Coordinates of C-alpha atoms and ligand atoms in Angstrom, one line a residue:
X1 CA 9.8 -10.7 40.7
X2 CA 8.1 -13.9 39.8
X3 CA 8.2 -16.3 37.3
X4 CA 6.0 -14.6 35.3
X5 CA 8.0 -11.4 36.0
X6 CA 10.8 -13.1 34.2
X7 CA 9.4 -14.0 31.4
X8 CA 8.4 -10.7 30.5
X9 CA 11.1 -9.3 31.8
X10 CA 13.2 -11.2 28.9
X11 CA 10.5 -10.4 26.9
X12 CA 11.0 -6.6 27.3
X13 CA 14.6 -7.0 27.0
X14 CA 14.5 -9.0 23.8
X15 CA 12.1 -6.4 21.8
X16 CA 15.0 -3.4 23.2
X17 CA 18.4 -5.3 22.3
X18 CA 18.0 -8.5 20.6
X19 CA 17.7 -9.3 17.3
X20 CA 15.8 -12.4 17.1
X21 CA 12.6 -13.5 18.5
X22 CA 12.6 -17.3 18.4
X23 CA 12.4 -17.6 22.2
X24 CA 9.8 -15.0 22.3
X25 CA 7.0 -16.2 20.4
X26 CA 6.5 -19.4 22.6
X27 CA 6.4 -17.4 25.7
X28 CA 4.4 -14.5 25.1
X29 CA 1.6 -17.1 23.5
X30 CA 1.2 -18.2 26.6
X31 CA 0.5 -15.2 28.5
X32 CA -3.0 -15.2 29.8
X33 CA -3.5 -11.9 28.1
X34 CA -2.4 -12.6 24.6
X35 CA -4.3 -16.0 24.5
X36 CA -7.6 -13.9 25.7
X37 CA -6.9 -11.1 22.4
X38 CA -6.3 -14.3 20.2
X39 CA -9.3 -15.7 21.2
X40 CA -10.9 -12.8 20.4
X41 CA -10.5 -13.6 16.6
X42 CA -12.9 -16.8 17.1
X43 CA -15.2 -15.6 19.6
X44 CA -15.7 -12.3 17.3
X45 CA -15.1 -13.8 14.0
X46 CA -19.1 -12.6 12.4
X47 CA -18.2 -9.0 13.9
X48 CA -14.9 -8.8 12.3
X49 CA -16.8 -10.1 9.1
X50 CA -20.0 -7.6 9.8
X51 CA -17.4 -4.7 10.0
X52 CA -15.4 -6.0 6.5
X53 CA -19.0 -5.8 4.6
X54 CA -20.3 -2.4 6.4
X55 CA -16.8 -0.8 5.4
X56 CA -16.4 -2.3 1.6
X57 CA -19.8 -0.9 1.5
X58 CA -19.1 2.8 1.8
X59 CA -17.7 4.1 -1.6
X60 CA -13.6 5.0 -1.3
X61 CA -12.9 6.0 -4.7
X62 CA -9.0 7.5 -5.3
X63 CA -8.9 10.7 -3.4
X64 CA -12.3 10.7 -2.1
X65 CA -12.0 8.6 0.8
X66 CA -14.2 10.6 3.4
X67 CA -17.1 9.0 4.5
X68 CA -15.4 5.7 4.8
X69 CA -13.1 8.0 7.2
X70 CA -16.1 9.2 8.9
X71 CA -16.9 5.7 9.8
X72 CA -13.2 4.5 10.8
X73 CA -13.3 7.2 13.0
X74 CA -16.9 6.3 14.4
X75 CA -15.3 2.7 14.9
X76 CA -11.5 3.9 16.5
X77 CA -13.6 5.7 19.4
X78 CA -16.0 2.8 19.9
X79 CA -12.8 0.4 20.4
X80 CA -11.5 2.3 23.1
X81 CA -8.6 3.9 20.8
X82 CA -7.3 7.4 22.1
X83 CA -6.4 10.2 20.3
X84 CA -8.2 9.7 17.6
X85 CA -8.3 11.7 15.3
X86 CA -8.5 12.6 10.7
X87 CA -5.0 14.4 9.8
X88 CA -5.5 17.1 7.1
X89 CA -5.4 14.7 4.2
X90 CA -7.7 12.2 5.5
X91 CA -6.1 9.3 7.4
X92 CA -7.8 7.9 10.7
X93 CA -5.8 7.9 13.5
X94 CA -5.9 6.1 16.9
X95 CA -3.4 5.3 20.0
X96 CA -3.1 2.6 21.9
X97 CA -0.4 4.3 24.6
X98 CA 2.5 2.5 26.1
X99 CA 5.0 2.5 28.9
X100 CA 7.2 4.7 26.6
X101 CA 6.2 7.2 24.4
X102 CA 9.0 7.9 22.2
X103 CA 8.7 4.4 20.9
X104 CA 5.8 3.9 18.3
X105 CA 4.8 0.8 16.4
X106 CA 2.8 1.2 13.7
X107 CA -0.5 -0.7 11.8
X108 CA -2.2 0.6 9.2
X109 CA -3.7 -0.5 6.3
X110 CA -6.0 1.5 3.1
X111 CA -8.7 2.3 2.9
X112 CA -9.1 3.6 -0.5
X113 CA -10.4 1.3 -3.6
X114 CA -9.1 1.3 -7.4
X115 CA -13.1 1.7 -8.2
X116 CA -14.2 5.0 -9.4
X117 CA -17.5 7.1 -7.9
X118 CA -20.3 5.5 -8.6
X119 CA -19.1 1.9 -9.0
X120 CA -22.1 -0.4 -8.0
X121 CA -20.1 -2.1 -4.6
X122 CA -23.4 -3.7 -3.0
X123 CA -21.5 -7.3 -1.4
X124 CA -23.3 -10.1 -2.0
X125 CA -22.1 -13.8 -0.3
X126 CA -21.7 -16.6 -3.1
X127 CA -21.2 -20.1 -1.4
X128 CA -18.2 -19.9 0.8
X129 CA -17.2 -16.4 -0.6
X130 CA -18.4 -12.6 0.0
X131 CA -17.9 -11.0 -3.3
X132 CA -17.7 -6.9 -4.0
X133 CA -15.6 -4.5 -5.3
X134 CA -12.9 -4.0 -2.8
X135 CA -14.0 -7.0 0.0
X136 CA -10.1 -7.9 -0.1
X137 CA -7.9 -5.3 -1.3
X138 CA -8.5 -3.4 1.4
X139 CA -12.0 -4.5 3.2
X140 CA -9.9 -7.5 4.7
X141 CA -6.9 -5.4 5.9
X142 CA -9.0 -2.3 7.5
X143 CA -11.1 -5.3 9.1
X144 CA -7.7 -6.8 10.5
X145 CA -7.3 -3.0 12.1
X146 CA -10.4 -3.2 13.6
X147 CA -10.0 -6.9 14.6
X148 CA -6.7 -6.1 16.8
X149 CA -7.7 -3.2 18.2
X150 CA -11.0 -4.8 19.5
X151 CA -8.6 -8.1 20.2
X152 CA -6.6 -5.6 22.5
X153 CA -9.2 -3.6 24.1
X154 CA -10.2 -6.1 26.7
X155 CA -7.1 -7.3 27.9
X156 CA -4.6 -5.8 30.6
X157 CA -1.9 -6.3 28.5
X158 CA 0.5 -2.8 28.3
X159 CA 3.5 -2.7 25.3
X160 CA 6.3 -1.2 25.7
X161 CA 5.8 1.1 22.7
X162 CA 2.4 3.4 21.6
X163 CA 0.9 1.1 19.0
X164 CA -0.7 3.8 16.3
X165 CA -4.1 2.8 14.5
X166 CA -3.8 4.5 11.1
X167 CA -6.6 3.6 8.4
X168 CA -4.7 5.9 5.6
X169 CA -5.5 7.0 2.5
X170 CA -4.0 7.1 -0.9
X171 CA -2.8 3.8 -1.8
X172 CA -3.6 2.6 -5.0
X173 CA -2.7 3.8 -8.6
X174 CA -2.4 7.5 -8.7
X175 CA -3.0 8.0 -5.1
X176 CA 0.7 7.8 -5.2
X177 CA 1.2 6.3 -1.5
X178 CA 0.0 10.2 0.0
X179 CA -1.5 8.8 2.7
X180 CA 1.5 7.2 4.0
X181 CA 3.8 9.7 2.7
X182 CA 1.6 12.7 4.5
X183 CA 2.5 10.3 7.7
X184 CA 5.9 10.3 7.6
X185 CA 6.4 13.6 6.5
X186 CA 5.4 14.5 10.2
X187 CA 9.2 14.7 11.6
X188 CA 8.5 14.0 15.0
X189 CA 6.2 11.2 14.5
X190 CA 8.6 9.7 12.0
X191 CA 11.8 9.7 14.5
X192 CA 9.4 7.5 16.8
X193 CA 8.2 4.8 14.7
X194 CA 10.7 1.8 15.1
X195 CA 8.5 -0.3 13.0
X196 CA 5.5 -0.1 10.4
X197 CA 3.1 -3.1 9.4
X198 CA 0.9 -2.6 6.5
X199 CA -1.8 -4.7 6.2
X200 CA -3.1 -5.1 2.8
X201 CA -5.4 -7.8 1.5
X202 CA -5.7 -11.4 2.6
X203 CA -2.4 -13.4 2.2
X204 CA -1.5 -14.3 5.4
X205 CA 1.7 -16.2 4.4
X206 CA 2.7 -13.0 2.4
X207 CA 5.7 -10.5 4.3
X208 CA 6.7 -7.8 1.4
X209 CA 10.1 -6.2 3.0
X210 CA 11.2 -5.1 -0.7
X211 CA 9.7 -1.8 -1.7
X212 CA 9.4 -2.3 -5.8
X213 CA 9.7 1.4 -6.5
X214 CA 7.5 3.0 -9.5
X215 CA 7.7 6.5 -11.0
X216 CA 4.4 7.5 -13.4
X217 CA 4.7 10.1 -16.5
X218 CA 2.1 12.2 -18.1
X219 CA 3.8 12.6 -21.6
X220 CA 1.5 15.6 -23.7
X221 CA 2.6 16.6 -27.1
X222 CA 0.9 19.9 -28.5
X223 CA 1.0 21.6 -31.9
X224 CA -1.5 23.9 -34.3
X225 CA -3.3 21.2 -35.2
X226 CA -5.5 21.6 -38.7
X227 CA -7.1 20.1 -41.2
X228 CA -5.7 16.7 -43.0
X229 CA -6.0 17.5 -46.4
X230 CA -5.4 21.1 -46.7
X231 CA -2.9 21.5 -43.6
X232 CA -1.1 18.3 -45.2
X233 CA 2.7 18.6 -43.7
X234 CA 1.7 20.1 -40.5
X235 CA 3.8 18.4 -37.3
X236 CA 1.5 16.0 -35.8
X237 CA 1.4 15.1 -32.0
X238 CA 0.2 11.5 -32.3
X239 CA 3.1 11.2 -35.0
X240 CA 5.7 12.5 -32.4
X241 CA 4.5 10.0 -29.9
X242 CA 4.6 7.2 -32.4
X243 CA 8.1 7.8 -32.5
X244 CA 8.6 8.8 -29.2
X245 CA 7.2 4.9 -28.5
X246 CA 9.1 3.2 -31.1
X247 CA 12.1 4.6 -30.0
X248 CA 11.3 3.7 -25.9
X249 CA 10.2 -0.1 -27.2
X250 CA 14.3 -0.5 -28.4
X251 CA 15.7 0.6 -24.6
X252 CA 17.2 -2.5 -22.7
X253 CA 16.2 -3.3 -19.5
X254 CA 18.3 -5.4 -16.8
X255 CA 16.5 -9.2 -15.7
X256 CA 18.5 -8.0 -12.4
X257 CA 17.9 -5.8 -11.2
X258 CA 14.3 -6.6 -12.3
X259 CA 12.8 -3.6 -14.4
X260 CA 10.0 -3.0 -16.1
X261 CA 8.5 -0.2 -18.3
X262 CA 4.9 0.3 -19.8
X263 CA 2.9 2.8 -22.1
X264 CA -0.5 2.3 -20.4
X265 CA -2.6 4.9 -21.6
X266 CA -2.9 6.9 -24.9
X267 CA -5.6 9.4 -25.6
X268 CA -5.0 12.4 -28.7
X269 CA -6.9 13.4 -31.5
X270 CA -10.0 15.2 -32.1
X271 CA -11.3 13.1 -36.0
X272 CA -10.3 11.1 -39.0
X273 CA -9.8 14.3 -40.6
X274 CA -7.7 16.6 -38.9
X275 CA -4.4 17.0 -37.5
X276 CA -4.7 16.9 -34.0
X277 CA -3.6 19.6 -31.8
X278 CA -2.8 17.5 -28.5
X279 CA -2.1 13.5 -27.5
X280 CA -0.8 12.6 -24.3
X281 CA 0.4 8.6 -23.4
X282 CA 1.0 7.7 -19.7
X283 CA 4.1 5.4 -18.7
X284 CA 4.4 3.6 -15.9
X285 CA 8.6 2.9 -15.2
X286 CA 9.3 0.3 -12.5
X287 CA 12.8 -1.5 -10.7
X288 CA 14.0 -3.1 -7.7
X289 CA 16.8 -0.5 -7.8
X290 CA 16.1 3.5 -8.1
X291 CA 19.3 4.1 -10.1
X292 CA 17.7 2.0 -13.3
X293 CA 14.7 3.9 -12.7
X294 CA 16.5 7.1 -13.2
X295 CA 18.2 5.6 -16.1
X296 CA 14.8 4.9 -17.7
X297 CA 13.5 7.7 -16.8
X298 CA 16.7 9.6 -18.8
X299 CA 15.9 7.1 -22.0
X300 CA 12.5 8.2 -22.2
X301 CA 13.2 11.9 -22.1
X302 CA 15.9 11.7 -24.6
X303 CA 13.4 9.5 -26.3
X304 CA 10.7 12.1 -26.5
X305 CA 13.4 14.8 -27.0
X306 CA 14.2 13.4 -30.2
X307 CA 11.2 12.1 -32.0
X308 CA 9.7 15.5 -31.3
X309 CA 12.4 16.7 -33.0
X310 CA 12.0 14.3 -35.7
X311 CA 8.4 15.5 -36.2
X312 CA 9.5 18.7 -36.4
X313 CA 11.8 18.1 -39.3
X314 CA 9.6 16.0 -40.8
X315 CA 6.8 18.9 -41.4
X316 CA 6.8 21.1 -44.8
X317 CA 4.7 23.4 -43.7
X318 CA 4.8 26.4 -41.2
X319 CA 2.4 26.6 -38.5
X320 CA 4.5 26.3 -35.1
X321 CA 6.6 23.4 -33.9
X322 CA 5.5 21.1 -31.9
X323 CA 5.9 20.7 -27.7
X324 CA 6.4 18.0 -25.4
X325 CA 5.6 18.6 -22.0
X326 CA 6.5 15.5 -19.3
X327 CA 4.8 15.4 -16.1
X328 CA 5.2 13.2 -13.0
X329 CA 1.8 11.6 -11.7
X330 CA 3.4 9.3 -9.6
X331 CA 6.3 8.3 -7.3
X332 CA 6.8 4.8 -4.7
X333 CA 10.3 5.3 -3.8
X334 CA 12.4 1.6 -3.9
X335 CA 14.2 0.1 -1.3
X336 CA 14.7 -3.1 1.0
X337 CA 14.8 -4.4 4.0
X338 CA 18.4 -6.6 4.8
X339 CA 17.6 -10.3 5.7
X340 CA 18.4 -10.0 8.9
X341 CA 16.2 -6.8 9.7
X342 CA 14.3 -7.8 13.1
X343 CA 10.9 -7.4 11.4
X344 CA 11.5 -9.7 8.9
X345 CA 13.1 -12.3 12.1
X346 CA 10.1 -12.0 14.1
X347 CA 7.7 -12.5 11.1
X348 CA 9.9 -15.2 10.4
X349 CA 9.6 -16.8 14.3
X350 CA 6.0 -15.9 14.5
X351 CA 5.6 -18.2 11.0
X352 CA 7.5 -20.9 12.3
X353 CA 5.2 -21.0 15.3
X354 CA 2.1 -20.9 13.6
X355 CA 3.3 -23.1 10.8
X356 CA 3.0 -20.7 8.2
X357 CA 5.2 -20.8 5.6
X358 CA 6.3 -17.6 4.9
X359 CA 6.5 -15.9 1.7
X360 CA 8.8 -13.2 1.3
X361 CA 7.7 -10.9 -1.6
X362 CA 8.5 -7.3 -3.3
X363 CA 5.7 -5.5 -4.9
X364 CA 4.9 -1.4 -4.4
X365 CA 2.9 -1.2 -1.0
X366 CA 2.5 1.3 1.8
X367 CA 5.6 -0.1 3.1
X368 CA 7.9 1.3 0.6
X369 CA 7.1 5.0 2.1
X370 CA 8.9 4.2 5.8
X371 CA 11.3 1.0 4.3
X372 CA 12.7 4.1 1.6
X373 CA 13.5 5.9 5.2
X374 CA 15.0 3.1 6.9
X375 CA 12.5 2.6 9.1
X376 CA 11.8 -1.4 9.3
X377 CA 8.8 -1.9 7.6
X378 CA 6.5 -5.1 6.2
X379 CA 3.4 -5.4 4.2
X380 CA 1.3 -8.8 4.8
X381 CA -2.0 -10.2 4.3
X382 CA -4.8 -9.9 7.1
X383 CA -6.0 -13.4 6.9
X384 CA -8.6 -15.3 4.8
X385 CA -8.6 -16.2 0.9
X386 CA -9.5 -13.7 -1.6
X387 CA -9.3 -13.8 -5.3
X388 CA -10.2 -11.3 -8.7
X389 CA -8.8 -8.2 -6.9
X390 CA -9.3 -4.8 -8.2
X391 CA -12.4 -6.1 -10.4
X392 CA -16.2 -5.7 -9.7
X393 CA -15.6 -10.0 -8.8
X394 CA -13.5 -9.7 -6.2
X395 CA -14.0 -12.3 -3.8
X396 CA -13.2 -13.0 0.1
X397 CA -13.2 -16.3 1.8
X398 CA -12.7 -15.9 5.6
X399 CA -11.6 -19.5 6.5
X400 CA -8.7 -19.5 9.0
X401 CA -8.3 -15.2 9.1
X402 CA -8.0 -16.0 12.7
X403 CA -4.5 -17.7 11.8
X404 CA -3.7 -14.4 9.9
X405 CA -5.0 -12.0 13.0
X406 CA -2.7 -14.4 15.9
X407 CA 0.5 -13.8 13.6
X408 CA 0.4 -10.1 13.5
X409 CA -1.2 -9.6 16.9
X410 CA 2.4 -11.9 17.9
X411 CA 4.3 -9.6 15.6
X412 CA 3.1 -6.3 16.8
X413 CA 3.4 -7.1 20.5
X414 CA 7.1 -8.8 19.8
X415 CA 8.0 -5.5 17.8
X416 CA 6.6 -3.4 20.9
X417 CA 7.3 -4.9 23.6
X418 CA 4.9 -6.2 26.7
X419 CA 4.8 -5.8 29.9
X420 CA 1.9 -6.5 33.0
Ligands
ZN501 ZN1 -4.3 -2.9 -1.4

């Protein structure tokens, strides 16, 4: 065995039993393979951009994210990816094999966009910046995919584990984290996953290993409805909900663990005149912890419970009580990572290395589907500047991506493993 041997040798054995990388990052820069795939990120840096504007181009509205699929798929074959394939609910997936197959590392990132059908999403470049609905959130991470896998095509370098491609769907608002969730719902695939990167937007100081859990309620209130002068006394939905919401606005929430709650959308009501027959709110419920969650989530039942019952009293005429019905549009399961998880260490090596100071955030990301499993998991930025996400001004610089591109490509080959 030579030098070289050695090295990756130690290399092989730090990804299997050691917990931090520190030593690792210097030495597996300077393997002639791993310099060649960061170079890549210079060399290529107009067809990594070409790629961000060709994808934010094709529309990805929530839950219609097929013909950007057709292309990712298009674009997995063409860089040498194997396997690939679209699973039943729409994510792109691709292999990169390694020396051991029950081992998988994973890097995806979304390709859906908050911006409905028919949004105008032409990209247009404004001085330093491209600008179009969805160039960041998540043009610049499904361009960061692309980027490695090219970045890895050419060289001889073999991991230790499979590193799986996955350009998933289902991300934002109310696509409720499917994508990732239809992922690890696959039992086999999710006992081999030993570690998950989801790259979303631009940040590349960013590493989110707390999952900020959300759940999302559909509250509807219906009743006879009638007319406002001669039904006069009649239960009124948008009455109940009043209540309903005065009542929520008086719950307490804990600063720690921090929770939040908000009525986001209200809707009811058919005219000036009558009693309406229907009015729905939605509520978005949100903590660091699931147990407040649930505890909110309790409040506002008992909440609705009662002012429906209210209402109810309240009326003087007959006509049929009113009905609450609550339903459940949405679900991020909470959870965290402990400091000294080894994705967070080698994120935190890799930074120190490329003198990026690292920011360690929690915010509701596909990580929260495999760091709720206790699977090590990470969400970080791929690169760049970007600004005005999720509006029609959204803007990406690409200044310095490459730095963004070297620290997960060192990440993902720490996490996996490498060997000649
Ligand atoms: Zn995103």
């Amino acid at each position: 065995m030579g030098r070289s041997g050695v090295l990756i040798g130690l290399l092989l054995l730090m990804s299997a039993q050691l917990p931090a990388a520190e030593v690792g990052v210097e030495t597996l820069e300077k393997l002639p393979a791993v310099q060649r795939a960061a170079e890549f990120f210079v060399r290529e840096a107009d067809w990594i951009l070409q790629q961000q504007i060709r994808l934010t181009s094709i529309p990805a509205p929530p839950f219609h994210e097929e013909e950007r699929g057709r292309y990712l798929e298009e674009q997995f074959r063409a860089l040498g990816l194997e396997n690939v394939r679209r699973d039943a609910i729409g994510n792109v997936l691709g292999e990169r094999p390694g020396s051991d197959p029950e081992h998988v590392v994973l890097i995806s990132a979304h390709i859906d966009t908050v911006f409905p059908a028919g949004t105008e999403i032409a990209v247009r470049h404004e001085g330093e910046n491209w600008v179009g609905p969805g160039i960041a959130d998540n043009g610049a991470g499904v361009a960061a995919l692309l980027a490695l896998a090219g970045a890895l095509r050419d060289t001889r370098l073999r991991t230790g584990a499979t590193l799986l491609f996955a350009a998933n769907v289902g991300e934002e608002g109310e696509g409720n984290l499917r994508g990732m969730q239809a992922l690890f719902a696959d039992g086999a695939l999710r006992r081999r996953v030993r570690a998950a990167i989801a790259i979303d937007g631009s940040n590349a100081e960013r590493l989110t290993a707390q999952a900020l859990g959300s759940k999302r309620f559909q509250i509807v209130v219906r009743g006879p409805g009638g007319h406002s002068w001669a039904d006069f006394g009649l239960p009124n939905p948008i009455q109940a909900l009043a209540r309903a919401i005065t009542r929520m606005t008086a719950v307490q929430v804990p600063a720690q663990p921090r929770t939040a709650f908000n009525v986001g959308e209200i809707s009811g009501g058919t005219a000036v005149n009558a009693i309406p027959y229907e009015a729905s709110v939605k509520v978005d419920i949100r903590s660091e912890m699931e147990s407040e969650i649930e505890r909110l989530e309790y409040e506002m039942r008992a909440a609705v419970a009662e002012a429906v019952a209210q209402e109810n009293a309240w009326a003087r005429v007959p006509g049929g009580p009113l009905e609450a019905e609550i339903r459940v549009i949405g679900r991020r399961p909470a959870g965290e990572l402990p400091p000294t998880a080894r994705i967070i260490e080698i994120f935190r090596a890799v930074d120190a290395h490329l003198g990026i100071k690292t920011s360690l955030q929690r915010s509701s990301t596909d990580a929260n589907v495999p760091i709720s499993l206790g699977i090590e998991a990470v969400a970080v930025g791929g690169g760049g500047r970007s600004g005005a996400s999720h509006s029609p001004r959204e803007w990406y610089d690409p200044t310095g991506r490459e730095v963004g591109l070297k620290r997960i490509l060192l990440a993902t080959l720490l996490l996996a493993g490498v060997e000649e």
